[in-house]
mmCIF file of C-alpha atoms in Angstrom:
data_model
loop_
_atom_site.group_PDB
_atom_site.id
_atom_site.type_symbol
_atom_site.label_atom_id
_atom_site.label_comp_id
_atom_site.label_asym_id
_atom_site.label_seq_id
_atom_site.Cartn_x
_atom_site.Cartn_y
_atom_site.Cartn_z
ATOM 1 C CA MET A 290 41.366 9.352 5.254
ATOM 2 C CA PRO A 291 40.977 12.422 7.462
ATOM 3 C CA PRO A 292 37.982 12.227 9.837
ATOM 4 C CA GLU A 293 36.299 15.142 8.084
ATOM 5 C CA THR A 294 36.154 13.168 4.784
ATOM 6 C CA LYS A 295 32.684 12.907 3.263
ATOM 7 C CA LEU A 296 31.673 10.177 0.854
ATOM 8 C CA VAL A 297 29.497 10.003 -2.240
ATOM 9 C CA ALA A 298 27.546 6.907 -3.290
ATOM 10 C CA SER A 299 28.184 5.583 -6.796
ATOM 11 C CA ASN A 300 25.516 6.439 -9.385
ATOM 12 C CA GLU A 301 25.470 2.740 -10.265
ATOM 13 C CA VAL A 302 24.191 1.646 -6.851
ATOM 14 C CA LEU A 303 20.565 0.968 -5.965
ATOM 15 C CA THR A 304 19.608 0.424 -2.327
ATOM 16 C CA ARG A 305 16.503 -0.836 -0.542
ATOM 17 C CA MET A 306 15.742 -1.525 3.112
ATOM 18 C CA VAL A 307 14.632 -5.152 3.510
ATOM 19 C CA GLY A 308 13.573 -5.714 7.100
ATOM 20 C CA ASP A 309 16.443 -4.329 9.191
ATOM 21 C CA GLU A 310 19.071 -4.887 6.472
ATOM 22 C CA LEU A 311 20.082 -2.611 3.626
ATOM 23 C CA VAL A 312 20.598 -4.433 0.342
ATOM 24 C CA LEU A 313 22.652 -2.833 -2.404
ATOM 25 C CA LEU A 314 22.775 -3.621 -6.095
ATOM 26 C CA ASP A 315 25.881 -2.618 -8.043
ATOM 27 C CA LEU A 316 24.324 -2.240 -11.478
ATOM 28 C CA ALA A 317 27.682 -1.825 -13.208
ATOM 29 C CA ARG A 318 28.772 -5.301 -12.118
ATOM 30 C CA GLY A 319 25.434 -6.958 -11.459
ATOM 31 C CA VAL A 320 26.522 -7.784 -7.892
ATOM 32 C CA TYR A 321 24.388 -7.629 -4.734
ATOM 33 C CA TYR A 322 25.506 -6.760 -1.198
ATOM 34 C CA GLY A 323 23.823 -6.689 2.187
ATOM 35 C CA LEU A 324 24.559 -4.430 5.163
ATOM 36 C CA ASN A 325 23.517 -5.386 8.691
ATOM 37 C CA PRO A 326 21.549 -2.809 10.749
ATOM 38 C CA THR A 327 24.724 -1.014 11.935
ATOM 39 C CA GLY A 328 26.165 -0.963 8.411
ATOM 40 C CA ALA A 329 22.815 0.238 7.100
ATOM 41 C CA ARG A 330 22.765 3.115 9.622
ATOM 42 C CA ILE A 331 26.345 4.102 8.652
ATOM 43 C CA TRP A 332 25.414 4.070 4.956
ATOM 44 C CA GLU A 333 22.377 6.241 5.691
ATOM 45 C CA LEU A 334 24.449 8.805 7.651
ATOM 46 C CA LEU A 335 27.177 8.923 4.979
ATOM 47 C CA VAL A 336 24.829 9.422 2.009
ATOM 48 C CA GLU A 337 22.996 12.138 3.979
ATOM 49 C CA GLY A 338 26.322 14.015 3.941
ATOM 50 C CA ALA A 339 27.880 13.163 7.306
ATOM 51 C CA SER A 340 31.686 13.016 7.472
ATOM 52 C CA ILE A 341 33.395 9.957 8.922
ATOM 53 C CA ARG A 342 33.709 11.785 12.274
ATOM 54 C CA ASP A 343 30.060 13.012 12.190
ATOM 55 C CA ALA A 344 28.827 9.511 11.444
ATOM 56 C CA ALA A 345 30.978 8.059 14.243
ATOM 57 C CA THR A 346 29.667 10.673 16.707
ATOM 58 C CA ARG A 347 26.040 9.845 15.859
ATOM 59 C CA LEU A 348 26.713 6.120 16.018
ATOM 60 C CA ALA A 349 28.460 6.485 19.414
ATOM 61 C CA GLU A 350 25.421 8.371 20.773
ATOM 62 C CA GLU A 351 22.862 5.968 19.376
ATOM 63 C CA HIS A 352 24.665 2.801 20.487
ATOM 64 C CA GLU A 353 26.187 4.229 23.695
ATOM 65 C CA VAL A 354 29.725 3.207 22.748
ATOM 66 C CA ALA A 355 33.039 5.109 22.821
ATOM 67 C CA LEU A 356 33.695 7.482 19.918
ATOM 68 C CA GLU A 357 36.927 5.621 19.029
ATOM 69 C CA GLU A 358 35.088 2.335 18.769
ATOM 70 C CA ALA A 359 32.344 3.886 16.645
ATOM 71 C CA GLU A 360 34.901 5.517 14.338
ATOM 72 C CA ARG A 361 36.715 2.193 13.860
ATOM 73 C CA GLU A 362 33.422 0.648 12.786
ATOM 74 C CA VAL A 363 32.604 3.519 10.409
ATOM 75 C CA ARG A 364 36.095 3.324 8.850
ATOM 76 C CA ARG A 365 35.825 -0.448 8.464
ATOM 77 C CA ILE A 366 32.520 -0.118 6.572
ATOM 78 C CA VAL A 367 33.840 2.807 4.497
ATOM 79 C CA GLU A 368 36.891 0.755 3.480
ATOM 80 C CA GLU A 369 34.720 -2.164 2.415
ATOM 81 C CA LEU A 370 32.452 0.139 0.433
ATOM 82 C CA ARG A 371 35.416 1.906 -1.199
ATOM 83 C CA GLU A 372 37.092 -1.375 -2.169
ATOM 84 C CA ARG A 373 33.916 -2.294 -4.041
ATOM 85 C CA GLU A 374 33.668 1.224 -5.511
ATOM 86 C CA LEU A 375 30.223 1.683 -3.974
ATOM 87 C CA VAL A 376 31.353 5.026 -2.474
ATOM 88 C CA THR A 377 34.138 7.490 -3.282
ATOM 89 C CA PRO A 378 35.520 10.352 -1.171
ATOM 90 C CA ALA A 379 33.707 13.606 -2.049
ATOM 91 C CA GLY A 380 35.728 15.766 -4.458
ATOM 92 C CA ALA A 381 38.054 12.869 -5.329
ATOM 93 C CA MET B 1474 -1.191 -14.695 -26.129
ATOM 94 C CA LEU B 1475 1.027 -16.945 -28.178
ATOM 95 C CA ALA B 1476 0.789 -17.857 -31.864
ATOM 96 C CA SER B 1477 2.577 -20.903 -33.206
ATOM 97 C CA SER B 1478 3.502 -22.058 -36.708
ATOM 98 C CA ARG B 1479 2.725 -25.629 -35.703
ATOM 99 C CA GLU B 1480 -0.019 -27.016 -33.569
ATOM 100 C CA LEU B 1481 1.606 -27.993 -30.290
ATOM 101 C CA PRO B 1482 0.229 -31.001 -28.439
ATOM 102 C CA PHE B 1483 -0.617 -29.027 -25.306
ATOM 103 C CA LEU B 1484 -1.446 -25.572 -26.608
ATOM 104 C CA PRO B 1485 -4.867 -24.782 -28.026
ATOM 105 C CA ALA B 1486 -4.730 -23.457 -31.605
ATOM 106 C CA ILE B 1487 -4.822 -19.704 -31.399
ATOM 107 C CA ASP B 1488 -6.276 -17.355 -33.975
ATOM 108 C CA HIS B 1489 -5.172 -13.927 -32.898
ATOM 109 C CA GLN B 1490 -4.569 -10.788 -34.954
ATOM 110 C CA ALA B 1491 -1.706 -9.395 -32.900
ATOM 111 C CA PRO B 1492 -0.136 -12.009 -30.642
ATOM 112 C CA ASP B 1493 2.292 -10.935 -27.914
ATOM 113 C CA LEU B 1494 4.689 -13.479 -29.268
ATOM 114 C CA THR B 1495 5.014 -15.646 -32.362
ATOM 115 C CA LEU B 1496 6.750 -18.993 -32.362
ATOM 116 C CA ASP B 1497 8.086 -20.553 -35.572
ATOM 117 C CA LEU B 1498 9.244 -24.156 -35.169
ATOM 118 C CA GLU B 1499 10.215 -24.731 -38.824
ATOM 119 C CA ARG B 1500 14.011 -24.949 -39.085
ATOM 120 C CA THR B 1501 15.191 -21.772 -40.832
ATOM 121 C CA PRO B 1502 18.967 -21.366 -41.103
ATOM 122 C CA VAL B 1503 20.364 -17.858 -40.624
ATOM 123 C CA PRO B 1504 23.477 -17.896 -42.847
ATOM 124 C CA HIS B 1505 24.759 -14.376 -42.286
ATOM 125 C CA ARG B 1506 24.955 -12.958 -38.802
ATOM 126 C CA ASN B 1507 26.440 -9.521 -38.852
ATOM 127 C CA ALA B 1508 28.520 -8.346 -35.938
ATOM 128 C CA VAL B 1509 27.262 -10.646 -33.213
ATOM 129 C CA THR B 1510 28.904 -10.440 -29.814
ATOM 130 C CA ARG B 1511 28.845 -12.948 -26.973
ATOM 131 C CA TRP B 1512 26.088 -11.773 -24.637
ATOM 132 C CA TYR B 1513 25.746 -14.617 -22.131
ATOM 133 C CA GLU B 1514 27.323 -18.000 -21.494
ATOM 134 C CA ARG B 1515 26.219 -20.642 -19.017
ATOM 135 C CA ALA B 1516 28.255 -23.771 -18.452
ATOM 136 C CA SER B 1517 26.398 -27.051 -18.031
ATOM 137 C CA ASP B 1518 25.097 -27.583 -14.494
ATOM 138 C CA GLY B 1519 23.861 -31.079 -15.227
ATOM 139 C CA GLU B 1520 20.249 -29.922 -15.327
ATOM 140 C CA ASP B 1521 17.920 -28.046 -17.634
ATOM 141 C CA GLY B 1522 19.561 -29.066 -20.873
ATOM 142 C CA GLY B 1523 23.225 -28.348 -20.281
ATOM 143 C CA SER B 1524 25.175 -25.359 -21.502
ATOM 144 C CA LEU B 1525 23.712 -22.302 -23.184
ATOM 145 C CA VAL B 1526 25.432 -19.628 -25.236
ATOM 146 C CA ILE B 1527 23.653 -16.424 -26.303
ATOM 147 C CA ASP B 1528 25.041 -14.111 -28.982
ATOM 148 C CA ARG B 1529 23.557 -10.687 -29.661
ATOM 149 C CA SER B 1530 23.503 -8.753 -32.938
ATOM 150 C CA ALA B 1531 24.005 -4.986 -33.127
ATOM 151 C CA ALA B 1532 20.247 -4.675 -33.760
ATOM 152 C CA GLY B 1533 19.473 -6.552 -30.527
ATOM 153 C CA ASP B 1534 18.453 -9.931 -31.991
ATOM 154 C CA LEU B 1535 19.537 -12.856 -29.803
ATOM 155 C CA PHE B 1536 20.857 -16.247 -30.959
ATOM 156 C CA LEU B 1537 20.595 -19.036 -28.371
ATOM 157 C CA ARG B 1538 22.593 -22.233 -28.813
ATOM 158 C CA PHE B 1539 22.217 -25.291 -26.546
ATOM 159 C CA THR B 1540 24.647 -28.194 -25.988
ATOM 160 C CA ASP B 1541 22.854 -30.512 -28.423
ATOM 161 C CA GLY B 1542 23.066 -27.992 -31.289
ATOM 162 C CA THR B 1543 19.494 -26.741 -30.958
ATOM 163 C CA GLU B 1544 19.513 -23.087 -31.915
ATOM 164 C CA PHE B 1545 16.873 -20.373 -31.704
ATOM 165 C CA GLN B 1546 16.640 -16.735 -32.739
ATOM 166 C CA ILE B 1547 14.700 -14.189 -30.672
ATOM 167 C CA SER B 1548 13.947 -10.849 -32.309
ATOM 168 C CA ALA B 1549 14.943 -7.638 -30.539
ATOM 169 C CA GLY B 1550 12.170 -6.802 -28.082
ATOM 170 C CA GLY B 1551 11.258 -10.479 -27.665
ATOM 171 C CA ARG B 1552 8.167 -10.632 -29.923
ATOM 172 C CA ASN B 1553 9.283 -13.437 -32.262
ATOM 173 C CA ILE B 1554 10.948 -16.781 -31.605
ATOM 174 C CA GLY B 1555 12.277 -18.775 -34.557
ATOM 175 C CA LEU B 1556 14.000 -22.153 -34.726
ATOM 176 C CA ILE B 1557 17.301 -22.068 -36.605
ATOM 177 C CA ALA B 1558 18.580 -25.618 -36.194
ATOM 178 C CA ALA B 1559 17.939 -28.793 -34.168
ATOM 179 C CA PRO B 1560 18.833 -32.495 -34.350
ATOM 180 C CA GLU B 1561 16.777 -34.175 -37.079
ATOM 181 C CA GLN B 1562 15.130 -36.728 -34.805
ATOM 182 C CA TYR B 1563 13.567 -34.095 -32.539
ATOM 183 C CA THR B 1564 9.767 -34.058 -32.492
ATOM 184 C CA THR B 1565 7.613 -30.956 -32.273
ATOM 185 C CA GLY B 1566 7.202 -31.759 -28.587
ATOM 186 C CA ASP B 1567 10.980 -31.772 -28.108
ATOM 187 C CA LEU B 1568 11.311 -28.434 -29.871
ATOM 188 C CA ALA B 1569 8.422 -26.984 -27.905
ATOM 189 C CA ALA B 1570 10.179 -27.991 -24.704
ATOM 190 C CA TYR B 1571 13.017 -25.642 -25.533
ATOM 191 C CA ALA B 1572 10.809 -22.977 -27.060
ATOM 192 C CA LEU B 1573 8.333 -22.818 -24.177
ATOM 193 C CA GLY B 1574 11.001 -23.243 -21.494
ATOM 194 C CA PRO B 1575 14.267 -21.304 -21.470
ATOM 195 C CA VAL B 1576 13.755 -19.635 -24.874
ATOM 196 C CA LEU B 1577 10.357 -18.224 -23.940
ATOM 197 C CA ALA B 1578 11.795 -17.042 -20.610
ATOM 198 C CA VAL B 1579 14.486 -15.024 -22.411
ATOM 199 C CA ALA B 1580 11.888 -13.618 -24.852
ATOM 200 C CA LEU B 1581 9.614 -12.561 -21.975
ATOM 201 C CA HIS B 1582 12.642 -11.039 -20.262
ATOM 202 C CA LEU B 1583 13.247 -8.928 -23.406
ATOM 203 C CA GLN B 1584 9.588 -7.866 -23.202
ATOM 204 C CA GLY B 1585 10.242 -6.608 -19.658
ATOM 205 C CA ALA B 1586 8.779 -9.464 -17.603
ATOM 206 C CA ALA B 1587 10.398 -10.266 -14.245
ATOM 207 C CA LEU B 1588 10.442 -14.060 -13.851
ATOM 208 C CA LEU B 1589 10.931 -16.214 -10.770
ATOM 209 C CA HIS B 1590 11.923 -19.874 -10.748
ATOM 210 C CA ALA B 1591 8.704 -20.861 -9.011
ATOM 211 C CA SER B 1592 5.407 -22.603 -9.598
ATOM 212 C CA ALA B 1593 2.157 -20.835 -8.713
ATOM 213 C CA VAL B 1594 -1.171 -22.233 -7.545
ATOM 214 C CA VAL B 1595 -4.463 -20.495 -6.680
ATOM 215 C CA LEU B 1596 -5.573 -20.978 -3.063
ATOM 216 C CA ARG B 1597 -8.778 -19.146 -2.046
ATOM 217 C CA ASN B 1598 -8.513 -16.831 -5.053
ATOM 218 C CA ARG B 1599 -4.921 -15.799 -4.197
ATOM 219 C CA ALA B 1600 -1.646 -16.974 -5.728
ATOM 220 C CA VAL B 1601 0.779 -18.995 -3.609
ATOM 221 C CA LEU B 1602 4.272 -19.388 -5.094
ATOM 222 C CA PHE B 1603 6.535 -22.408 -4.586
ATOM 223 C CA ALA B 1604 10.123 -21.344 -5.270
ATOM 224 C CA GLY B 1605 13.045 -23.704 -5.628
ATOM 225 C CA ASP B 1606 15.844 -25.014 -7.786
ATOM 226 C CA SER B 1607 15.395 -27.614 -10.515
ATOM 227 C CA GLY B 1608 14.310 -30.872 -8.915
ATOM 228 C CA SER B 1609 13.174 -29.259 -5.655
ATOM 229 C CA GLY B 1610 9.555 -30.227 -6.267
ATOM 230 C CA LYS B 1611 7.966 -27.080 -7.773
ATOM 231 C CA SER B 1612 6.241 -29.017 -10.544
ATOM 232 C CA THR B 1613 5.310 -31.887 -8.241
ATOM 233 C CA ILE B 1614 3.541 -29.754 -5.637
ATOM 234 C CA ALA B 1615 1.722 -27.943 -8.463
ATOM 235 C CA ALA B 1616 0.602 -31.261 -9.959
ATOM 236 C CA LEU B 1617 -0.418 -32.550 -6.557
ATOM 237 C CA LEU B 1618 -2.602 -29.510 -5.906
ATOM 238 C CA GLN B 1619 -4.016 -29.734 -9.429
ATOM 239 C CA ARG B 1620 -5.041 -33.331 -8.674
ATOM 240 C CA GLU B 1621 -6.890 -31.995 -5.610
ATOM 241 C CA GLY B 1622 -8.792 -29.562 -7.843
ATOM 242 C CA TYR B 1623 -6.764 -26.368 -7.453
ATOM 243 C CA THR B 1624 -5.889 -24.102 -10.395
ATOM 244 C CA VAL B 1625 -2.235 -24.169 -11.429
ATOM 245 C CA LEU B 1626 -1.022 -20.848 -12.847
ATOM 246 C CA SER B 1627 2.481 -22.004 -13.756
ATOM 247 C CA ASP B 1628 4.634 -24.983 -12.957
ATOM 248 C CA ASP B 1629 8.221 -23.787 -13.344
ATOM 249 C CA VAL B 1630 8.682 -20.120 -14.206
ATOM 250 C CA THR B 1631 6.302 -17.465 -12.888
ATOM 251 C CA GLU B 1632 5.998 -13.876 -13.997
ATOM 252 C CA VAL B 1633 5.227 -11.543 -11.086
ATOM 253 C CA SER B 1634 4.012 -8.027 -11.908
ATOM 254 C CA GLU B 1635 5.108 -4.826 -10.146
ATOM 255 C CA THR B 1636 1.784 -4.900 -8.289
ATOM 256 C CA LEU B 1637 2.617 -8.434 -7.078
ATOM 257 C CA THR B 1638 0.075 -10.320 -9.128
ATOM 258 C CA VAL B 1639 0.441 -13.488 -11.199
ATOM 259 C CA ALA B 1640 -1.419 -14.576 -14.328
ATOM 260 C CA ALA B 1641 -1.522 -18.029 -15.853
ATOM 261 C CA ALA B 1642 1.593 -18.836 -17.839
ATOM 262 C CA MET B 1643 1.568 -21.956 -20.002
ATOM 263 C CA PRO B 1644 -1.317 -24.408 -20.191
ATOM 264 C CA ALA B 1645 1.125 -27.264 -19.742
ATOM 265 C CA ILE B 1646 2.922 -28.667 -16.771
ATOM 266 C CA ARG B 1647 6.249 -30.432 -16.637
ATOM 267 C CA LEU B 1648 6.691 -33.328 -14.290
ATOM 268 C CA TRP B 1649 9.447 -35.677 -13.294
ATOM 269 C CA PRO B 1650 8.522 -39.197 -14.469
ATOM 270 C CA ASP B 1651 8.204 -40.494 -10.888
ATOM 271 C CA ALA B 1652 5.670 -37.803 -10.202
ATOM 272 C CA VAL B 1653 3.654 -38.758 -13.284
ATOM 273 C CA ARG B 1654 3.523 -42.393 -12.176
ATOM 274 C CA ALA B 1655 2.541 -41.526 -8.624
ATOM 275 C CA LEU B 1656 -0.137 -39.101 -9.778
ATOM 276 C CA PHE B 1657 -1.650 -40.879 -12.739
ATOM 277 C CA GLY B 1658 -0.465 -44.467 -12.367
ATOM 278 C CA ASP B 1659 0.989 -44.749 -15.845
ATOM 279 C CA ASP B 1660 3.341 -42.420 -17.631
ATOM 280 C CA ALA B 1661 2.931 -43.960 -21.073
ATOM 281 C CA ALA B 1662 0.213 -41.526 -22.071
ATOM 282 C CA PHE B 1663 2.389 -38.461 -21.680
ATOM 283 C CA PRO B 1664 4.811 -37.249 -24.327
ATOM 284 C CA ASP B 1665 8.402 -36.529 -23.371
ATOM 285 C CA ARG B 1666 8.926 -32.814 -23.006
ATOM 286 C CA ALA B 1667 12.579 -33.082 -24.048
ATOM 287 C CA PRO B 1668 14.840 -36.111 -24.151
ATOM 288 C CA SER B 1669 17.646 -34.564 -22.130
ATOM 289 C CA TRP B 1670 15.405 -33.187 -19.408
ATOM 290 C CA ASP B 1671 13.648 -36.391 -18.474
ATOM 291 C CA LYS B 1672 10.340 -34.696 -17.813
ATOM 292 C CA LYS B 1673 6.803 -35.336 -19.023
ATOM 293 C CA VAL B 1674 4.085 -33.015 -20.168
ATOM 294 C CA VAL B 1675 0.527 -32.958 -18.916
ATOM 295 C CA THR B 1676 -2.121 -30.598 -20.190
ATOM 296 C CA VAL B 1677 -3.609 -28.264 -17.629
ATOM 297 C CA PRO B 1678 -6.879 -26.442 -18.311
ATOM 298 C CA SER B 1679 -6.118 -22.791 -18.951
ATOM 299 C CA PRO B 1680 -7.475 -20.597 -16.139
ATOM 300 C CA GLY B 1681 -7.828 -17.591 -18.437
ATOM 301 C CA GLU B 1682 -6.516 -14.050 -18.250
ATOM 302 C CA GLU B 1683 -7.389 -13.256 -14.635
ATOM 303 C CA ARG B 1684 -4.557 -12.120 -12.347
ATOM 304 C CA TYR B 1685 -4.186 -13.213 -8.728
ATOM 305 C CA ALA B 1686 -2.538 -11.292 -5.871
ATOM 306 C CA VAL B 1687 0.461 -13.098 -4.386
ATOM 307 C CA ALA B 1688 -0.494 -14.155 -0.833
ATOM 308 C CA ALA B 1689 2.673 -16.032 0.151
ATOM 309 C CA VAL B 1690 5.909 -17.466 -1.181
ATOM 310 C CA LEU B 1691 6.985 -20.907 0.006
ATOM 311 C CA LEU B 1692 10.684 -21.759 -0.397
ATOM 312 C CA LEU B 1693 10.898 -25.495 -1.011
ATOM 313 C CA ASP B 1694 13.298 -26.995 1.486
ATOM 314 C CA ARG B 1695 13.643 -30.641 2.442
ATOM 315 C CA HIS B 1696 14.855 -29.958 5.981
ATOM 316 C CA GLY B 1697 12.547 -30.109 8.985
ATOM 317 C CA ASP B 1698 9.204 -31.861 9.330
ATOM 318 C CA VAL B 1699 7.215 -32.680 6.211
ATOM 319 C CA GLY B 1700 4.502 -30.114 5.659
ATOM 320 C CA ALA B 1701 5.991 -27.678 8.197
ATOM 321 C CA LEU B 1702 6.004 -23.964 7.388
ATOM 322 C CA THR B 1703 8.727 -21.760 8.934
ATOM 323 C CA ARG B 1704 8.523 -18.003 8.419
ATOM 324 C CA VAL B 1705 11.814 -16.345 7.363
ATOM 325 C CA THR B 1706 12.912 -12.735 7.866
ATOM 326 C CA PRO B 1707 12.631 -10.268 4.959
ATOM 327 C CA ALA B 1708 16.432 -10.229 4.514
ATOM 328 C CA VAL B 1709 16.619 -14.028 4.264
ATOM 329 C CA ALA B 1710 13.577 -14.020 1.970
ATOM 330 C CA TRP B 1711 15.223 -11.483 -0.340
ATOM 331 C CA ARG B 1712 18.441 -13.532 -0.657
ATOM 332 C CA GLU B 1713 16.415 -16.596 -1.606
ATOM 333 C CA LEU B 1714 14.234 -14.675 -4.051
ATOM 334 C CA ILE B 1715 17.156 -13.025 -5.837
ATOM 335 C CA ALA B 1716 18.755 -16.475 -6.160
ATOM 336 C CA HIS B 1717 15.530 -17.672 -7.823
ATOM 337 C CA ALA B 1718 15.261 -14.797 -10.302
ATOM 338 C CA TYR B 1719 15.089 -16.825 -13.503
ATOM 339 C CA THR B 1720 16.836 -14.403 -15.849
ATOM 340 C CA GLY B 1721 18.680 -12.415 -13.178
ATOM 341 C CA ARG B 1722 22.082 -13.297 -14.620
ATOM 342 C CA LEU B 1723 21.475 -11.893 -18.086
ATOM 343 C CA PRO B 1724 23.675 -8.802 -18.672
ATOM 344 C CA ASP B 1725 20.790 -6.362 -18.846
ATOM 345 C CA PRO B 1726 21.080 -3.525 -16.254
ATOM 346 C CA PRO B 1727 17.516 -2.123 -16.580
ATOM 347 C CA MET B 1728 16.063 -5.605 -16.031
ATOM 348 C CA ILE B 1729 18.513 -6.352 -13.208
ATOM 349 C CA ALA B 1730 17.215 -3.171 -11.558
ATOM 350 C CA ARG B 1731 13.595 -4.279 -12.077
ATOM 351 C CA ILE B 1732 14.295 -7.704 -10.613
ATOM 352 C CA PHE B 1733 16.001 -6.012 -7.635
ATOM 353 C CA ASP B 1734 12.903 -3.858 -7.131
ATOM 354 C CA LEU B 1735 10.543 -6.790 -7.469
ATOM 355 C CA THR B 1736 12.428 -9.108 -5.102
ATOM 356 C CA THR B 1737 12.860 -6.435 -2.402
ATOM 357 C CA HIS B 1738 9.167 -5.553 -2.824
ATOM 358 C CA ILE B 1739 8.081 -9.181 -2.379
ATOM 359 C CA ALA B 1740 10.452 -9.719 0.577
ATOM 360 C CA THR B 1741 9.007 -6.731 2.444
ATOM 361 C CA GLN B 1742 5.333 -7.037 1.412
ATOM 362 C CA VAL B 1743 4.637 -10.776 1.197
ATOM 363 C CA PRO B 1744 5.074 -13.448 3.902
ATOM 364 C CA VAL B 1745 7.816 -15.925 2.936
ATOM 365 C CA TYR B 1746 8.167 -19.377 4.496
ATOM 366 C CA ARG B 1747 10.397 -22.408 4.198
ATOM 367 C CA PHE B 1748 8.225 -25.396 3.326
ATOM 368 C CA HIS B 1749 9.093 -29.070 3.288
ATOM 369 C CA PRO B 1750 6.740 -30.442 0.597
ATOM 370 C CA PRO B 1751 4.965 -33.772 1.126
ATOM 371 C CA SER B 1752 5.994 -36.737 -1.025
ATOM 372 C CA MET B 1753 3.789 -37.636 -3.972
ATOM 373 C CA ALA B 1754 2.651 -41.006 -2.713
ATOM 374 C CA ALA B 1755 1.808 -39.984 0.858
ATOM 375 C CA ALA B 1756 0.185 -36.655 0.096
ATOM 376 C CA HIS B 1757 -3.515 -36.025 0.381
ATOM 377 C CA ASP B 1758 -5.433 -32.907 1.389
ATOM 378 C CA SER B 1759 -2.242 -30.878 0.804
ATOM 379 C CA GLY B 1760 -4.258 -27.920 -0.424
ATOM 380 C CA ALA B 1761 -6.562 -27.943 2.593
ATOM 381 C CA LEU B 1762 -3.582 -28.153 4.959
ATOM 382 C CA LEU B 1763 -1.869 -25.249 3.201
ATOM 383 C CA GLU B 1764 -5.078 -23.201 3.203
ATOM 384 C CA SER B 1765 -5.354 -23.749 6.927
ATOM 385 C CA ALA B 1766 -1.672 -22.976 7.659
ATOM 386 C CA LEU B 1767 -1.767 -19.838 5.497
ATOM 387 C CA ALA B 1768 -5.296 -18.788 6.516
ATOM 388 C CA GLU B 1769 -4.268 -15.371 7.871
ATOM 389 C CA HIS B 1770 -2.734 -14.466 4.484
ATOM 390 C CA LEU B 1771 -5.601 -15.814 2.381
ATOM 391 C CA ARG B 1772 -8.330 -13.574 3.731
#
């Protein structure tokens, strides 16, 4: 995926913050997921409309890590979310 | 409010114009079932009466069939429960065990109630929930606190409202036979709730229609020191609560969403602890000890 790709959350997903974790319910399958605080922050940035690169830039600033490292983490989460059809690339 | 076609040994006779739910325990075969589809199937887990199959008609009526051939119909919307078939030797008490256990839970689910696999007891005018799997001691701790004079709201399955309150469920309590002996000395006086479940029934005075705010949830856990309470994080609490959602596996997206809401709400709003319950024989002053340990939440 190009770094400028934006993602859209599935209509079938409900999310709630529980403590510092984000829990997700895939209503279509009746399956629950949890995202740790970093994953939760990435989800939040993506559903607010940030591209993969934008999200990585924000994450790098907030966690004081290299942009490449932050982008790897964003892409890893995006892949996991896409595999489970919790997000799709915008316009796809 | 529940109306029954037969007088059940542990339910007061109810004369009510418009009950929330009617229960008919006369065997009434349903010969023609149009266009039913398999709605839910649970393999036997060695507890709670074995396997369960639920078929659903196009109109939304449910047909529940248990391992032993006992079969119930629940009307769409969950207002009426009717017995279709059961082994001939089953007593009214046996049939009531099914009807007031898993069958009632599914009916309440259809009515929109979110149910947790937990018992609930009133401590200082607030509800404390004891959540756990079958055999974890939910009924036993409820019975123990009842013996000490506390009000038991439910012993197995608890309905929690969106505003996090609990009302009394059934005026009966199920106990493992060992618990009955330890509590009351002799189990002969108590009817079997159901032959395959190996539990006994004891009548509990009905506490009435009042609702109690949930002050704490205790996850029954036999690790650690007996009586110890260990607070868990909201994320851990939520995972445990969702695992104890009684009808959370039924294929019903609106209710799955409600249960998700309720469990995340409890996990973030209510203190949740792991609790190693005391044994029946050794326990005394359990309620006072819990009141003291949970004092900050019971104000």
